[in-house]
Coordinates of C-alpha atoms and ligand atoms in Angstrom, one line a residue:
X1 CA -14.4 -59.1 27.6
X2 CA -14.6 -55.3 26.1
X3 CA -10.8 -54.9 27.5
X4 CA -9.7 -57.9 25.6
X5 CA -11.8 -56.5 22.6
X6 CA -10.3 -53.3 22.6
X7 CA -6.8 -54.0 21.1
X8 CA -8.4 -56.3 18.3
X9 CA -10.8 -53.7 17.6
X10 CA -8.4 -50.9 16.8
X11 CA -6.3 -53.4 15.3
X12 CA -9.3 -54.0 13.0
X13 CA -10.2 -50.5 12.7
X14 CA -6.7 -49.8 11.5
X15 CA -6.3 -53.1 9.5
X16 CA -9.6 -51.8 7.8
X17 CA -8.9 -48.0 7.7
X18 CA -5.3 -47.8 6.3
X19 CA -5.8 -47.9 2.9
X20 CA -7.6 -45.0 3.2
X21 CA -6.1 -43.3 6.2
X22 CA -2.8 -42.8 4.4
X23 CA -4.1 -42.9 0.9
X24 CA -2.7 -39.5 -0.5
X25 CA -2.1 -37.5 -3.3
X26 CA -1.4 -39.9 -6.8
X27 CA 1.8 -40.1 -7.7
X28 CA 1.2 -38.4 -11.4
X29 CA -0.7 -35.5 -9.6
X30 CA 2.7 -35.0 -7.0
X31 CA 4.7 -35.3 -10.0
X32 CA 2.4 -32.4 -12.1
X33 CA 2.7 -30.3 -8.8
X34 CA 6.3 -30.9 -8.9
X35 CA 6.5 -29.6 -12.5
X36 CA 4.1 -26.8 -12.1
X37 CA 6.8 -25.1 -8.9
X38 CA 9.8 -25.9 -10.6
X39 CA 8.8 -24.1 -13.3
X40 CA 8.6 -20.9 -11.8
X41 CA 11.5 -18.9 -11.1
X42 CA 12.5 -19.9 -7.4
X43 CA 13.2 -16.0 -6.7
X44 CA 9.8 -15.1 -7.8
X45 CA 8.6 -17.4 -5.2
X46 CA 8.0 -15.3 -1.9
X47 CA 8.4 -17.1 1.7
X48 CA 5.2 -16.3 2.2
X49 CA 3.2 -17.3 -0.8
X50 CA 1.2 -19.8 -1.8
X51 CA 3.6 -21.1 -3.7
X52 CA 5.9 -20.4 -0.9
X53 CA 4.3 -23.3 1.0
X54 CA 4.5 -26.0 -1.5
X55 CA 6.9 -28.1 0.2
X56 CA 7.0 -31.9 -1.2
X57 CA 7.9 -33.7 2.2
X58 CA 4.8 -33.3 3.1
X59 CA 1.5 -35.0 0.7
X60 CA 0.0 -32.0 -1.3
X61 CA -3.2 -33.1 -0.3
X62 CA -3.8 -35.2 2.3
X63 CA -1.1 -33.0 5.2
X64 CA -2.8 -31.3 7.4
X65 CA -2.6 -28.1 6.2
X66 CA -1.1 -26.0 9.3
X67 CA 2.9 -25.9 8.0
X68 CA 2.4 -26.9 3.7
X69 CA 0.2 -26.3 0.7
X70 CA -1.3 -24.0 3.0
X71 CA -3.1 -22.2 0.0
X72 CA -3.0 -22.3 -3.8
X73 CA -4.7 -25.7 -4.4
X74 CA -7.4 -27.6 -3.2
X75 CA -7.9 -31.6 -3.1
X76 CA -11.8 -33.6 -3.3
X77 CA -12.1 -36.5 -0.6
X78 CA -10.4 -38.7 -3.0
X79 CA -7.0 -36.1 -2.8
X80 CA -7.4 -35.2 -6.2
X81 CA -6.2 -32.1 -6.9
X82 CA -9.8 -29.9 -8.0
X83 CA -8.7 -26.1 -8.0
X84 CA -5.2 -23.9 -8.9
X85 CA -5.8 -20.8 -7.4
X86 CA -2.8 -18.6 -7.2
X87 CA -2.3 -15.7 -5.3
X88 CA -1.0 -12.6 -7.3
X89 CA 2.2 -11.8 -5.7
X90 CA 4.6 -11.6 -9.0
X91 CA 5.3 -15.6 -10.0
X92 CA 7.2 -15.6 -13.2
X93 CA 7.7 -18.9 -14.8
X94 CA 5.9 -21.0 -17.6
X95 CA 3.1 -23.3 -17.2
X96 CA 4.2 -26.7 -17.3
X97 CA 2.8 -29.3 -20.1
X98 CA 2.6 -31.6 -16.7
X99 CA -0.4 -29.8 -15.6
X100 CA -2.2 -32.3 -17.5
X101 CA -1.9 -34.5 -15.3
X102 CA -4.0 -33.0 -12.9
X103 CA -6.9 -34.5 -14.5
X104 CA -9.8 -33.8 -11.8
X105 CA -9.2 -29.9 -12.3
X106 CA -12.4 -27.9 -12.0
X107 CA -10.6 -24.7 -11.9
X108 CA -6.7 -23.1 -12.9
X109 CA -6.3 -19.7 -11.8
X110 CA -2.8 -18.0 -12.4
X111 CA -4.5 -14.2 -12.4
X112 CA -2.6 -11.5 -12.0
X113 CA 1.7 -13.1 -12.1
X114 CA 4.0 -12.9 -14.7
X115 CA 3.6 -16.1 -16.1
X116 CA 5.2 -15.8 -19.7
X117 CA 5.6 -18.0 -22.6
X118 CA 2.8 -20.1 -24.7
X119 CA -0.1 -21.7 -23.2
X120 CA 0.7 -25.8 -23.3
X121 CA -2.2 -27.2 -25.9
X122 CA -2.3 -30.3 -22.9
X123 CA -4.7 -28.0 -21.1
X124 CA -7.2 -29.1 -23.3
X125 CA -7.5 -32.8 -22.0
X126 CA -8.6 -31.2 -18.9
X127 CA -12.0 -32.3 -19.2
X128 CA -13.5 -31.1 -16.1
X129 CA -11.7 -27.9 -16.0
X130 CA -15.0 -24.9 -16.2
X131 CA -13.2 -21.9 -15.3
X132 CA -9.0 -20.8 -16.5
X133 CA -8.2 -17.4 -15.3
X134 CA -4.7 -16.0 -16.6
X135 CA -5.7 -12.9 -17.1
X136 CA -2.8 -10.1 -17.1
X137 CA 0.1 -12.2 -16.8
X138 CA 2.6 -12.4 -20.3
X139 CA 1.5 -15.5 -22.1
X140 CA 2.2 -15.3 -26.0
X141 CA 1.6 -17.3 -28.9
X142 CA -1.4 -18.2 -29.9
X143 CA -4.7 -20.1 -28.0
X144 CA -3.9 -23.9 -29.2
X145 CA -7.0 -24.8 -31.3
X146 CA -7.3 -28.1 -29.0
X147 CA -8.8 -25.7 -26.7
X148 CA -11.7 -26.5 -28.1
X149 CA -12.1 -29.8 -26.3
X150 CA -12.7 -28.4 -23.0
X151 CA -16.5 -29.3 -23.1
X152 CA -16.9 -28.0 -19.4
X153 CA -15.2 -24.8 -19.9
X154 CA -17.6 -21.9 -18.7
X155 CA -15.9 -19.2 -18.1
X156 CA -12.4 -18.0 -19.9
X157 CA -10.0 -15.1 -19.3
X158 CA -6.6 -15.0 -21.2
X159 CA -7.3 -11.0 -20.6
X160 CA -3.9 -8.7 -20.3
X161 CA -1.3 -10.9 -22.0
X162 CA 0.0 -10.6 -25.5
X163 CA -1.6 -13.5 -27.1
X164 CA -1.0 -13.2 -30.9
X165 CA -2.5 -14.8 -34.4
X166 CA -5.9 -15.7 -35.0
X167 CA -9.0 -16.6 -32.8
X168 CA -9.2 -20.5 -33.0
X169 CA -12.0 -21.6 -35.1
X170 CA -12.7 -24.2 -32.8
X171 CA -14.0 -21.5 -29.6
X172 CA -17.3 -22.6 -30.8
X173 CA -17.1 -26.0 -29.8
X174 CA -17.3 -24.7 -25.9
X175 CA -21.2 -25.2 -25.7
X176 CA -21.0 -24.4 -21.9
X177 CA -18.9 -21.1 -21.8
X178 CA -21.0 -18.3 -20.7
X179 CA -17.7 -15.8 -20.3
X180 CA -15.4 -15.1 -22.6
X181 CA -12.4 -12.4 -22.0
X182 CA -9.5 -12.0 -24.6
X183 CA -9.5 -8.0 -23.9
X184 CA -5.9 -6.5 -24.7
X185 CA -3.8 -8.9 -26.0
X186 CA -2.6 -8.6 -30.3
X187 CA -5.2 -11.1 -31.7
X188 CA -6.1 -10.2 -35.3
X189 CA -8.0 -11.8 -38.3
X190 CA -11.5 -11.9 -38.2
X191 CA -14.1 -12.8 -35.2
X192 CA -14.8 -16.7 -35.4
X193 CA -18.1 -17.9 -34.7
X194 CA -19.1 -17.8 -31.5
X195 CA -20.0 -20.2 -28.7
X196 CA -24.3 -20.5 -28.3
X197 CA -24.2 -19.7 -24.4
X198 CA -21.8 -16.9 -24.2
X199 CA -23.7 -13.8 -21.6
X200 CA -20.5 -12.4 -21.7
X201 CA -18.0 -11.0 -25.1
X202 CA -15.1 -9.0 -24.5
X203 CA -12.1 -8.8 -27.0
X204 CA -11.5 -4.9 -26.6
X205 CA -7.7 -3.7 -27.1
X206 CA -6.9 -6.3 -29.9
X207 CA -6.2 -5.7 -33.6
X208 CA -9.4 -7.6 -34.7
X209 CA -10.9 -6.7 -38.5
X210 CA -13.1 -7.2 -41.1
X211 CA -17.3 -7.3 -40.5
X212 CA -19.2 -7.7 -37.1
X213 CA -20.8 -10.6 -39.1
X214 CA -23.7 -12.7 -38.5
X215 CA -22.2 -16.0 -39.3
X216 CA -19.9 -15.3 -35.7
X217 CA -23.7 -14.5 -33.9
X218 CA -26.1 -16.9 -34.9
X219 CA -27.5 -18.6 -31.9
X220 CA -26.4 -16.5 -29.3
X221 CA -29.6 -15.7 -27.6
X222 CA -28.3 -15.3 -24.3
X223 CA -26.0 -12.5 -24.8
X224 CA -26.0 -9.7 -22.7
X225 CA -22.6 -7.7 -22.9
X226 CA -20.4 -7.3 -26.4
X227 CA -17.8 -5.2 -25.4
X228 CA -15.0 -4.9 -28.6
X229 CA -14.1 -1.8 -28.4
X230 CA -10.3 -0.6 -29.6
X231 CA -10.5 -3.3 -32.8
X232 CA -10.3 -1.9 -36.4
X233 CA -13.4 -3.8 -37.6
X234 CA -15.2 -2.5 -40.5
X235 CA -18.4 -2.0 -42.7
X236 CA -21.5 -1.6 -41.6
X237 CA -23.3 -3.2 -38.6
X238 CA -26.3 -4.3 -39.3
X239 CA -29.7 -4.4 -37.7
X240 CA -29.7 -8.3 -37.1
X241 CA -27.1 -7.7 -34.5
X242 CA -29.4 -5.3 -32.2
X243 CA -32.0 -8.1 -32.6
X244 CA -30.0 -10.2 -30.4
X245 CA -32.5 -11.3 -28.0
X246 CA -30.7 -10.9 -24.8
X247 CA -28.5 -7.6 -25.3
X248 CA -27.8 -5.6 -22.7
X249 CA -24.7 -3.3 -23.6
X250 CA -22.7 -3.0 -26.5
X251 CA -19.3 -1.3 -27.1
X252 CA -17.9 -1.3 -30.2
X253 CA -16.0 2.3 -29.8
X254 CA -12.8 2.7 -31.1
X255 CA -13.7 1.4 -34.6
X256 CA -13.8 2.1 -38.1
X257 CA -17.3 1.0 -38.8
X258 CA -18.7 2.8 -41.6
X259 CA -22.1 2.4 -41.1
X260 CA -25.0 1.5 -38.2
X261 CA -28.0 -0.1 -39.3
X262 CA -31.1 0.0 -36.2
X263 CA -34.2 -1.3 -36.6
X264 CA -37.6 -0.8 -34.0
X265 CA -37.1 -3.3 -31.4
X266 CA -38.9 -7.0 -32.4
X267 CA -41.4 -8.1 -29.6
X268 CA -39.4 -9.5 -26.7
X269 CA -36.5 -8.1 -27.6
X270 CA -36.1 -4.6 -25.5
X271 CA -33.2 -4.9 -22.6
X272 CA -30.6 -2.6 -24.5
X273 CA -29.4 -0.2 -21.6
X274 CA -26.1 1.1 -23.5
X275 CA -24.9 1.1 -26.7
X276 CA -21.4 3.1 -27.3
X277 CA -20.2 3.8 -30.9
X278 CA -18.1 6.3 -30.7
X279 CA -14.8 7.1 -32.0
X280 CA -16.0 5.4 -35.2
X281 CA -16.7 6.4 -39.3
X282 CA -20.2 6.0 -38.8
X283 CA -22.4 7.9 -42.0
X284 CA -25.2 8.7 -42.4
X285 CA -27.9 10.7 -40.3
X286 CA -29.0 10.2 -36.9
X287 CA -31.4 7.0 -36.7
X288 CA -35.3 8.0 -34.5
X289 CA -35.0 3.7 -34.0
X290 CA -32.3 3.7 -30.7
X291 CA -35.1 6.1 -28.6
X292 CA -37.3 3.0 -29.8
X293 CA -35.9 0.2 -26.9
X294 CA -37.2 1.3 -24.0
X295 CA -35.0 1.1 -21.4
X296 CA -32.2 2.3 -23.0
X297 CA -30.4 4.9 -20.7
X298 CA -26.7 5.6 -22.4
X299 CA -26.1 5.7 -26.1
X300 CA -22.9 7.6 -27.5
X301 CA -22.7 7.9 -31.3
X302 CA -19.6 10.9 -30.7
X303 CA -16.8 11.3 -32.9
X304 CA -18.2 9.8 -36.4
X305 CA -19.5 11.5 -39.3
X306 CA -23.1 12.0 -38.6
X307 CA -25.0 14.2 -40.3
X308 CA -28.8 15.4 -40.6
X309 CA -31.2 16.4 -37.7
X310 CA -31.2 15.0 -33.9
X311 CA -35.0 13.7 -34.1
X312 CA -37.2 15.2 -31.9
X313 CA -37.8 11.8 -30.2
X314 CA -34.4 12.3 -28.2
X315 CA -35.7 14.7 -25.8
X316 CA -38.5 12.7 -25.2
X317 CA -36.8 9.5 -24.4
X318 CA -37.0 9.2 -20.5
X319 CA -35.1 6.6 -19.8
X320 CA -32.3 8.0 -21.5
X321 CA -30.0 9.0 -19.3
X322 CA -26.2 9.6 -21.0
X323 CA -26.4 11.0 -24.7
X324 CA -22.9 11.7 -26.6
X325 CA -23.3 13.1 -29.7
X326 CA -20.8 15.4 -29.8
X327 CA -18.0 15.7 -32.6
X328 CA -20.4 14.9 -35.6
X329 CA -22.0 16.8 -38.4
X330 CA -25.0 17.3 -36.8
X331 CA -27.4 20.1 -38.2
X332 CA -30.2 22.3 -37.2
X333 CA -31.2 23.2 -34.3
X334 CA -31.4 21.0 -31.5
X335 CA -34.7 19.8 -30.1
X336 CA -36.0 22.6 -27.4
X337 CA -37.1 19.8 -25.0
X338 CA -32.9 19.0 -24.1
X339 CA -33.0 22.6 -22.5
X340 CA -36.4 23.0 -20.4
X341 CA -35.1 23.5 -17.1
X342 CA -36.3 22.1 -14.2
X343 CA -38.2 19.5 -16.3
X344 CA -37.6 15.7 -16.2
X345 CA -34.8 15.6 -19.2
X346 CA -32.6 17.8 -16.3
X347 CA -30.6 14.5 -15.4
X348 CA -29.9 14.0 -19.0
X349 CA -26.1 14.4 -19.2
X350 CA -23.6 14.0 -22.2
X351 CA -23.1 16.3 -25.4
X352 CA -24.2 17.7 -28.1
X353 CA -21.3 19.8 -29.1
X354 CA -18.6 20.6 -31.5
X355 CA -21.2 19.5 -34.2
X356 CA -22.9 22.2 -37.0
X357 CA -26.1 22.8 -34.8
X358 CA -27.8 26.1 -34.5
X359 CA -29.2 27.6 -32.0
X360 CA -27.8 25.4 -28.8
X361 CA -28.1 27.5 -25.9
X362 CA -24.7 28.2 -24.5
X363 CA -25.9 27.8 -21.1
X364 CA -26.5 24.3 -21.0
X365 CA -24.0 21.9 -20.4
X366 CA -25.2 19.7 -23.0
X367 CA -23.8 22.2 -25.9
X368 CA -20.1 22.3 -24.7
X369 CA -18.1 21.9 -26.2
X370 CA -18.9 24.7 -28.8
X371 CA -20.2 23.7 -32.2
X372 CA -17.6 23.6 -35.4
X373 CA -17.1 26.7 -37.5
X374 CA -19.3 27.9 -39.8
X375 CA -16.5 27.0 -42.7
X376 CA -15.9 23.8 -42.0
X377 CA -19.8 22.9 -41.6
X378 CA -20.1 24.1 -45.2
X379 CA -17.7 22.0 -46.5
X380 CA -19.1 19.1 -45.4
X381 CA -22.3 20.3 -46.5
X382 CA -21.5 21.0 -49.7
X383 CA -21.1 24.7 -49.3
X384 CA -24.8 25.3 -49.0
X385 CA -25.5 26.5 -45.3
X386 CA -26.9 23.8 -43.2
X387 CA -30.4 22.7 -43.6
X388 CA -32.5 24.1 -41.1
X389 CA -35.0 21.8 -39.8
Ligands
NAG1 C1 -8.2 3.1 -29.8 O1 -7.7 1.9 -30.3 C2 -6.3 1.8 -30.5 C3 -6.0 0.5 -31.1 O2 -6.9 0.1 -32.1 C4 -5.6 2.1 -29.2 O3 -4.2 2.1 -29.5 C5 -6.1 3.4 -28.6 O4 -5.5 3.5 -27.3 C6 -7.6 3.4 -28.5 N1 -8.1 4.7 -28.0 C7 -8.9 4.8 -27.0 C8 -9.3 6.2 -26.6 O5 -9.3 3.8 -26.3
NAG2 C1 -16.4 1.8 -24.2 O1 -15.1 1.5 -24.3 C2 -14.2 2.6 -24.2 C3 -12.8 2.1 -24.5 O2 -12.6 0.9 -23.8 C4 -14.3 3.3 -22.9 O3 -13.5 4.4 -22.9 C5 -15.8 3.8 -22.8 O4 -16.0 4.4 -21.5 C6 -16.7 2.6 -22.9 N1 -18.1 3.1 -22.9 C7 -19.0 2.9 -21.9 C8 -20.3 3.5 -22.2 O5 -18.7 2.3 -20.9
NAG3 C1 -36.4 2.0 -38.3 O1 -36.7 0.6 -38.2 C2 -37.6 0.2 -39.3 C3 -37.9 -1.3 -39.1 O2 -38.4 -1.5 -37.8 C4 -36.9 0.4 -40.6 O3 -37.8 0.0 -41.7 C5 -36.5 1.8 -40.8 O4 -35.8 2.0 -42.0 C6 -35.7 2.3 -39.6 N1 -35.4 3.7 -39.7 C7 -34.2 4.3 -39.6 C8 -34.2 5.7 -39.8 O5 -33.2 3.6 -39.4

């Protein structure tokens, strides 16, 4: 009896099982792969690569993966295709429109090649898609404002290319990005507002202008790390911005801010660990409010136009770890407390030099490099001698 069973029940199981034991890959996914290879260069495509192994006799997804797609992609149990993830080993090429296709994409991940040309605005009816890396490859042109329809988008990196134009109005639309890197590419114009749930901001290396502006801000209560530094933005920013509930570190070196508003820290609102503004226009003298937020360990404010007293309060910050100051206008004589050896301010490290101070002992590190020259410290203040205080 189980003998004659047997045959009919294998027969059964495979009568059953077939549709899904050589279900494969859909044929508008094969096609998209297809696309995606064929636009690379075929002699950027080592033996060995990734890519390498993309060989269409054999189903993308459902092979078993011992002789093709051996890396690069991954498929979900339904052989969709869920993740691009290229090696770095040099593909040049465009990115196909056809990668629209792939429509169960989670994540596309071309860091690190020489992809070139404009990013295809089809991206954008990837609906799943939460993380695109093309970070340093040669993409131009600028981001297609679709991208904007991405609602699963979390984290973003067209870092290292030379995207051009404006930031898209729409980036705000991406309610679930947390990270957002543009760093060194030629965008310009002004900063756009912001998504709500960005942790993470860096444009630095751009040609960005205008105001840090509040309008860009508003709502962003979980950021932790604004790093725009090497932009030409302007004006004065303003003590709303250090309110920020969830700040962290800030670099906006490289500047030509004008001006730097700080207020005492609100309730709550005390995580600053580093700020860095140097290499700005910054006016003004030296505010007491940074040795305010208490665990703040590194604060440049070197190469601006400073002038005025270093507040005693500085040498009595304890947390404060790294202090640049140097190549300012800063007058008087420094607070004693920077020099006491032995004492707890010892691991302070930074500078106080090539400022108008008086009376910084040569022997500690912290006055090199030496302070300006007498003339040039009474030009700026107006030829009277500076104010001792
Ligand atoms: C400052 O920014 C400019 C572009 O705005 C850049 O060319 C330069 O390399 C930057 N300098 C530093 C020290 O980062
Ligand atoms: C801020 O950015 C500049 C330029 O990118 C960099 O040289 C500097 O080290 C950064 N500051 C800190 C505190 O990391
Ligand atoms: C310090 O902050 C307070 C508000 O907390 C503000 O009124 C004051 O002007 C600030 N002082 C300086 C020197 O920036």
């Amino acid at each position: 009896m189980i003998i004659l069973l047997k045959p009919i029940f294998f027969f059964l199981c495979f009568f059953f099982y077939t549709p899904f034991s050589v279900s494969s890959t859909p044929p508008t996914e094969i096609s998209a792969l297809k696309s995606f290879k064929s636009s690379i260069k075929p002699s950027s495509i080592p033996p060995y690569s990734c890519i390498g192994s993309w060989v269409f006799s054999s189903d993308p997804c459902s092979n078993p993966k011992t002789i093709h797609f051996l890396c690069g992609l991954t498929c979900d149990d339904s052989n969709r295709v869920v993740s691009i993830t290229l090696d770095s080993v040099g593909y040049s090429g465009t990115l196909t429109p056809l990668v629209s296709q792939l429509s169960q994409l989670v994540v596309l991940d071309l860091g690190q090649n020489s992809f070139y040309g404009t990013i295809p605005p089809s991206i954008s009816s990837l609906s799943l898609l939460q993380t695109i890396s093309f970070r340093f490859n040669s993409f131009s042109g600028s981001i297609p404002s679709s991208i904007g329809q991405l609602k699963s988008l979390q984290d973003l990196d067209f870092s290292g290319n030379s995207l051009s134009g404006q930031l898209p109005n729409t980036l705000f639309l991406l309610s679930r990005l947390t990270r957002l890197d543009l760093s060194f590419n030629k965008f310009s114009g002004q900063l756009p507002k912001l998504p709500l749930n960005l942790l993470e901001l860096a444009i630095k290396g751009n040609s960005l202008s205008g105001l840090i502006t509040k309008f860009s801000f508003t709502g962003l209560t979980q950021l932790e790390t604004v790093e725009l530094s090497s932009n030409s933005f302007s004006g004065v920013l303003q003590s709303w911005f250090f309110q920020l509930p969830s700040l962290q570190q800030i670099n906006l070196s490289n500047n030509s801010l004008t001006g730097v508003e700080i207020w005492k820290p609100s309730q709550g609102y005390n995580e600053l660990v580093a700020v860095d503004l140097g290499f700005n226009k910054i006016e003004g003298y030296l505010s007491v409010n940074f040795t305010n937020y208490p665990v703040l360990a590194s604060l440049s404010l070197r190469y601006n136009r400073l002038r005025g007293p270093i507040p005693l309060e500085y040498c009595k910050k304890s947390s404060l770890r790294r202090l640049f100051l140097d190549g300012n206008y800063l007058s008087g004589s420094p607070p004693a407390g920077f020099f006491t050896s032995g004492g707890k301010y010892s691991t302070l490290s930074g500078s106080l030099g090539d400022n108008c101070l008086q009376g910084c002992p040569r022997k500690s590190q912290l006055c090199l490099p030496t302070q300006k020259p007498m003339s040039m410290c009474k030009q700026i203040y107006g030829g009277k001698k500076p104010r001792k205080f």
